[in-house]
Coordinates of C-alpha atoms in Angstrom, one line a residue:
M1 CA 53.7 -15.9 164.1
L2 CA 52.2 -12.7 162.8
M3 CA 48.7 -12.6 161.3
R4 CA 48.6 -11.7 157.6
W5 CA 45.4 -9.6 158.0
R6 CA 44.3 -6.6 160.1
I7 CA 41.7 -6.9 162.8
D8 CA 40.2 -3.6 161.7
D9 CA 39.3 -5.0 158.4
L10 CA 37.0 -7.6 160.1
F11 CA 34.5 -4.8 160.8
A12 CA 34.0 -4.3 157.1
L13 CA 33.6 -8.0 156.3
C14 CA 31.1 -8.5 159.1
A15 CA 29.1 -5.4 158.2
V16 CA 28.9 -6.4 154.5
V17 CA 27.7 -9.9 155.4
E18 CA 25.2 -8.8 158.0
T19 CA 23.7 -6.0 155.9
G20 CA 24.0 -7.7 152.5
G21 CA 25.8 -4.9 150.6
V22 CA 28.7 -2.5 150.6
T23 CA 26.4 0.6 150.7
A24 CA 24.4 -0.7 153.6
A25 CA 27.7 -1.7 155.4
A26 CA 29.1 1.8 154.9
L27 CA 25.9 3.3 156.4
K28 CA 26.2 1.0 159.4
L29 CA 29.9 1.8 159.9
D30 CA 29.3 5.5 159.2
C31 CA 32.1 5.6 156.6
P32 CA 32.5 6.1 152.8
K33 CA 31.7 3.1 150.6
S34 CA 35.3 3.2 149.3
T35 CA 36.6 2.6 152.8
V36 CA 34.5 -0.6 153.1
S37 CA 35.5 -1.8 149.6
K38 CA 39.2 -1.2 150.2
A39 CA 39.1 -3.0 153.6
L40 CA 37.3 -6.0 152.0
S41 CA 39.8 -6.1 149.1
R42 CA 42.7 -5.8 151.5
L43 CA 41.4 -8.6 153.7
E44 CA 40.9 -10.9 150.7
A45 CA 44.4 -10.1 149.4
D46 CA 45.9 -10.8 152.9
L47 CA 44.1 -14.1 153.2
G48 CA 44.6 -15.1 149.6
L49 CA 40.9 -16.1 149.3
R50 CA 37.8 -14.7 147.8
L51 CA 35.3 -14.0 150.6
I52 CA 32.6 -12.0 148.7
E53 CA 31.6 -12.5 145.1
R54 CA 30.6 -9.1 143.8
T55 CA 28.7 -8.3 140.6
S56 CA 26.8 -5.2 139.4
R57 CA 23.5 -6.8 140.5
R58 CA 24.2 -9.0 143.6
L59 CA 26.6 -10.0 146.3
R60 CA 27.2 -13.5 147.4
V61 CA 29.2 -14.8 150.4
T62 CA 31.5 -17.6 149.4
P63 CA 31.9 -20.8 151.5
E64 CA 35.3 -19.5 152.6
G65 CA 33.7 -16.2 153.4
E66 CA 31.0 -17.8 155.5
A67 CA 33.6 -19.8 157.5
F68 CA 35.8 -16.8 158.1
F69 CA 32.8 -14.6 159.0
A70 CA 31.8 -16.9 161.8
R71 CA 35.2 -16.7 163.3
A72 CA 35.5 -13.0 162.6
S73 CA 32.3 -12.3 164.5
A74 CA 33.5 -14.2 167.5
I75 CA 36.9 -12.3 167.4
L76 CA 35.1 -8.9 167.3
E77 CA 32.8 -9.9 170.2
L78 CA 35.8 -11.0 172.3
A79 CA 37.7 -7.8 171.4
E80 CA 34.7 -5.7 172.4
E81 CA 34.4 -7.4 175.7
A82 CA 38.2 -7.2 176.4
D83 CA 38.2 -3.5 175.4
A84 CA 35.3 -2.7 177.8
M85 CA 36.8 -4.7 180.6
M86 CA 40.5 -3.7 180.4
L87 CA 40.2 -0.1 179.2
G88 CA 37.2 0.9 181.3
M89 CA 35.4 2.4 178.4
R90 CA 32.2 0.8 179.5
S91 CA 31.3 0.9 183.2
A92 CA 28.0 -0.8 182.5
P93 CA 26.6 -3.1 179.7
A94 CA 25.9 -1.0 176.6
G95 CA 24.8 -1.3 173.0
R96 CA 22.0 -2.7 170.9
V97 CA 20.4 -6.1 171.5
S98 CA 17.7 -7.6 169.3
L99 CA 15.4 -10.0 171.2
A100 CA 12.7 -12.2 169.7
L101 CA 9.8 -13.1 172.0
P102 CA 6.6 -15.1 171.8
T103 CA 3.6 -12.8 172.2
A104 CA 2.3 -14.5 175.4
F105 CA 5.7 -14.3 177.1
S106 CA 6.1 -10.7 176.1
R107 CA 2.7 -9.6 177.4
E108 CA 2.6 -11.7 180.6
I109 CA 6.2 -11.7 181.8
F110 CA 8.6 -9.3 179.9
A111 CA 6.7 -6.2 178.9
P112 CA 5.4 -5.4 182.4
R113 CA 9.0 -5.3 183.6
L114 CA 10.5 -3.2 180.7
A115 CA 10.6 -0.1 182.9
E116 CA 12.6 -2.1 185.4
F117 CA 15.0 -3.3 182.7
A118 CA 15.5 0.2 181.4
E119 CA 16.3 1.5 184.9
A120 CA 18.8 -1.3 185.5
Y121 CA 20.5 -1.1 182.1
P122 CA 20.0 2.4 180.7
E123 CA 22.8 2.0 178.1
I124 CA 21.3 -1.1 176.5
E125 CA 19.0 -0.4 173.5
L126 CA 16.5 -3.2 172.9
D127 CA 15.0 -4.2 169.6
L128 CA 12.0 -6.4 170.5
I129 CA 10.7 -8.8 167.8
V130 CA 7.3 -10.1 169.1
S131 CA 5.5 -12.8 167.2
P132 CA 2.6 -15.2 167.9
G133 CA 3.4 -18.8 168.9
A134 CA 6.9 -20.1 169.7
S135 CA 9.7 -17.7 168.6
G136 CA 12.9 -19.0 167.0
V137 CA 16.3 -17.7 166.4
R138 CA 16.3 -15.5 163.2
E139 CA 19.1 -13.9 161.3
D140 CA 18.0 -10.5 162.4
C141 CA 18.1 -11.2 166.2
D142 CA 20.7 -11.8 168.8
L143 CA 18.7 -13.8 171.3
A144 CA 15.3 -15.5 171.2
V145 CA 12.9 -16.9 173.8
V146 CA 11.5 -20.2 172.6
V147 CA 8.8 -22.6 173.8
G148 CA 8.9 -26.3 174.1
P149 CA 11.7 -28.9 173.6
Q150 CA 14.4 -27.7 171.1
P151 CA 16.1 -29.9 168.6
D152 CA 19.8 -30.5 168.9
S153 CA 21.7 -27.8 167.1
A154 CA 24.6 -25.4 167.3
L155 CA 22.5 -23.1 169.4
M156 CA 23.2 -22.6 173.1
Q157 CA 20.3 -22.3 175.4
K158 CA 19.4 -21.5 179.0
V159 CA 16.1 -22.7 180.5
L160 CA 14.0 -19.9 181.9
L161 CA 10.8 -21.8 182.9
G162 CA 10.3 -25.5 183.4
G163 CA 6.6 -25.6 184.3
R164 CA 4.0 -28.2 183.4
L165 CA 1.1 -28.2 181.0
L166 CA -2.2 -28.2 182.9
W167 CA -5.6 -29.3 181.8
V168 CA -8.0 -26.5 182.6
A169 CA -11.7 -25.5 182.1
S170 CA -14.1 -22.9 183.4
P171 CA -15.7 -23.8 186.8
E172 CA -19.2 -23.7 185.2
Y173 CA -18.1 -26.0 182.3
A174 CA -16.3 -28.5 184.7
L175 CA -19.4 -28.6 186.9
R176 CA -21.9 -29.0 184.0
H177 CA -19.9 -31.8 182.4
R178 CA -18.9 -33.4 185.8
L179 CA -15.1 -33.1 185.1
D180 CA -12.7 -34.1 187.8
S181 CA -9.3 -35.7 188.0
T182 CA -10.5 -38.9 186.2
P183 CA -9.0 -39.4 182.7
P184 CA -11.5 -38.9 179.8
D185 CA -12.5 -41.6 177.4
D186 CA -11.8 -39.8 174.1
F187 CA -10.7 -36.2 174.9
S188 CA -13.8 -34.9 173.0
E189 CA -14.0 -32.0 175.4
V190 CA -10.8 -30.5 174.0
R191 CA -12.1 -27.7 171.8
I192 CA -9.2 -25.3 171.3
Y193 CA -5.4 -25.5 171.7
E194 CA -2.2 -23.9 170.5
T195 CA -1.3 -24.2 166.8
R196 CA 2.2 -25.6 167.7
F197 CA 0.5 -28.9 168.7
V198 CA -1.4 -29.3 165.4
G199 CA -0.3 -32.5 163.6
S200 CA 1.8 -33.8 166.5
S201 CA 1.3 -36.8 168.6
L202 CA 1.4 -35.8 172.2
A203 CA 2.9 -38.4 174.6
L204 CA 0.7 -38.7 177.7
D205 CA 0.9 -40.6 181.0
V206 CA -2.7 -41.6 181.8
S207 CA -2.9 -43.0 185.3
G208 CA 0.6 -44.6 184.9
K209 CA -0.1 -45.9 181.4
P210 CA 1.4 -44.4 178.1
R211 CA -1.0 -42.9 175.6
H212 CA -0.9 -40.6 172.7
L213 CA -3.2 -37.7 171.7
H214 CA -3.6 -36.7 168.1
L215 CA -5.0 -33.2 167.6
S216 CA -5.0 -32.8 163.8
A217 CA -8.8 -33.3 163.5
R218 CA -10.0 -31.7 166.7
G219 CA -11.6 -28.3 167.3
M220 CA -9.9 -24.9 166.8
S221 CA -6.2 -24.0 166.9
V222 CA -4.7 -20.6 167.6
N223 CA -1.0 -19.4 167.7
D224 CA -1.4 -17.7 171.1
P225 CA -1.8 -19.5 174.5
L226 CA -3.5 -16.4 176.0
T227 CA -6.3 -16.6 173.5
V228 CA -6.7 -20.3 174.4
R229 CA -6.9 -19.3 178.1
E230 CA -9.5 -16.6 177.5
A231 CA -11.6 -18.9 175.3
V232 CA -11.6 -21.7 177.9
R233 CA -12.3 -19.1 180.7
G234 CA -15.4 -18.2 178.6
G235 CA -16.6 -21.8 178.5
L236 CA -15.1 -23.3 175.4
G237 CA -14.4 -26.8 176.6
V238 CA -11.1 -28.0 178.0
S239 CA -7.6 -27.3 177.0
F240 CA -4.1 -27.5 178.2
L241 CA -1.8 -24.5 179.0
P242 CA 1.6 -23.8 180.5
E243 CA 1.2 -23.5 184.2
R244 CA 2.7 -20.0 184.2
Y245 CA -0.1 -18.7 182.0
C246 CA -3.0 -20.0 184.0
E247 CA -1.8 -19.9 187.6
T248 CA -3.4 -16.4 188.3
A249 CA -6.7 -17.5 186.8
L250 CA -6.6 -20.7 188.8
A251 CA -5.9 -18.8 192.0
A252 CA -8.8 -16.4 191.3
G253 CA -11.2 -19.3 190.6
D254 CA -11.7 -18.3 186.9
L255 CA -10.3 -21.6 185.8
V256 CA -10.1 -25.0 187.5
E257 CA -7.7 -27.8 186.9
V258 CA -9.2 -31.1 185.6
W259 CA -7.9 -34.5 184.5
Q260 CA -4.9 -34.4 186.9
E261 CA -4.3 -38.0 186.2
V262 CA -3.4 -37.2 182.6
R263 CA 0.2 -35.8 182.5
F264 CA 2.3 -34.6 179.6
S265 CA 5.9 -35.5 179.0
E266 CA 8.6 -33.4 180.7
G267 CA 9.7 -30.3 178.8
A268 CA 6.4 -29.7 176.9
A269 CA 6.0 -26.3 178.6
R270 CA 9.6 -25.4 178.9
V271 CA 10.7 -21.9 178.0
A272 CA 14.3 -21.2 177.1
V273 CA 16.5 -18.4 175.7
V274 CA 18.6 -19.4 172.8
F275 CA 21.5 -17.8 171.0
P276 CA 24.1 -18.8 168.4
G277 CA 26.7 -21.2 169.9
T278 CA 29.6 -19.4 168.1
R279 CA 28.8 -16.1 169.8
L280 CA 30.9 -15.1 172.8
L281 CA 28.6 -13.5 175.3
S282 CA 29.3 -9.8 175.5
P283 CA 28.2 -7.9 178.6
R284 CA 25.0 -6.6 176.9
F285 CA 23.9 -10.1 175.9
R286 CA 24.7 -11.5 179.3
A287 CA 22.8 -8.7 181.0
V288 CA 19.6 -9.5 179.0
I289 CA 19.9 -13.2 179.7
T290 CA 20.5 -12.6 183.4
F291 CA 17.4 -10.3 183.6
L292 CA 15.2 -12.9 181.8
E293 CA 16.4 -15.6 184.3
E294 CA 15.7 -13.3 187.2
I295 CA 12.1 -12.3 186.3
C296 CA 11.2 -15.9 185.4
R297 CA 12.2 -17.0 188.9
R298 CA 9.6 -14.7 190.4
P299 CA 6.3 -16.3 191.3
G300 CA 3.2 -15.2 189.3
A301 CA 2.8 -14.3 185.7
T302 CA 2.3 -10.6 186.4
P303 CA 4.2 -8.1 188.5

């Protein structure tokens, strides 16, 4: 059974949806606006459906257009991968990849190894989107590194780090306040913590007994775990940090672990890379994910 539409016209549809307009799509595809308009009109005629509602002031993707766009994107990804593999046009992963990263992960783990990535994959062009706190998948990115448990969704994910949250303090503070592994009475020593925990009820295991910690009315919050680390290192009470971000300071004696009998639930410090589940992994996306997995398996937060 023959398809009623041409695969080449899918490029026009995807470009229009992704850029939000015919003019921008033409710039992306490096072709005249008329070529994009004709391809879009031809595709709609072949399908017998309106995919894009066009007026003089705005452009709107119809529900049918959204559904077809999702499948068209997957078709083009697969065609690109098949073309690279079968025709030998790409001997190495190539193309542009947008990657969203939390600031701490970028500074401590990824950025120090960017030169290594560039040497291993010289034909991949990275667009890095770095933001404080836990990143999420955005419309303008292909992959995102996220922190903490993720809700069920259509997104695919691969776990990069599965470490623990540790309670830490400066050696001087721990000595002055006689902190050890013994659980605290009221957690009043917690003076600063990550913003992502504000308003949440943290499930704890305190010497084998369940307990919850509410942080909404306590101390300071900041959307960067490295700022929490440096504040605690400077003597600002006790806080909890992902193991990966404090292991070097612990080894150097700049921080000490306290309250070891108070444990967080599994997955609280997990870091994963997520991507749309409908996307077939092209070589360039697979290369970035593989590199992230490899550097996260290495010991230490710095090279």
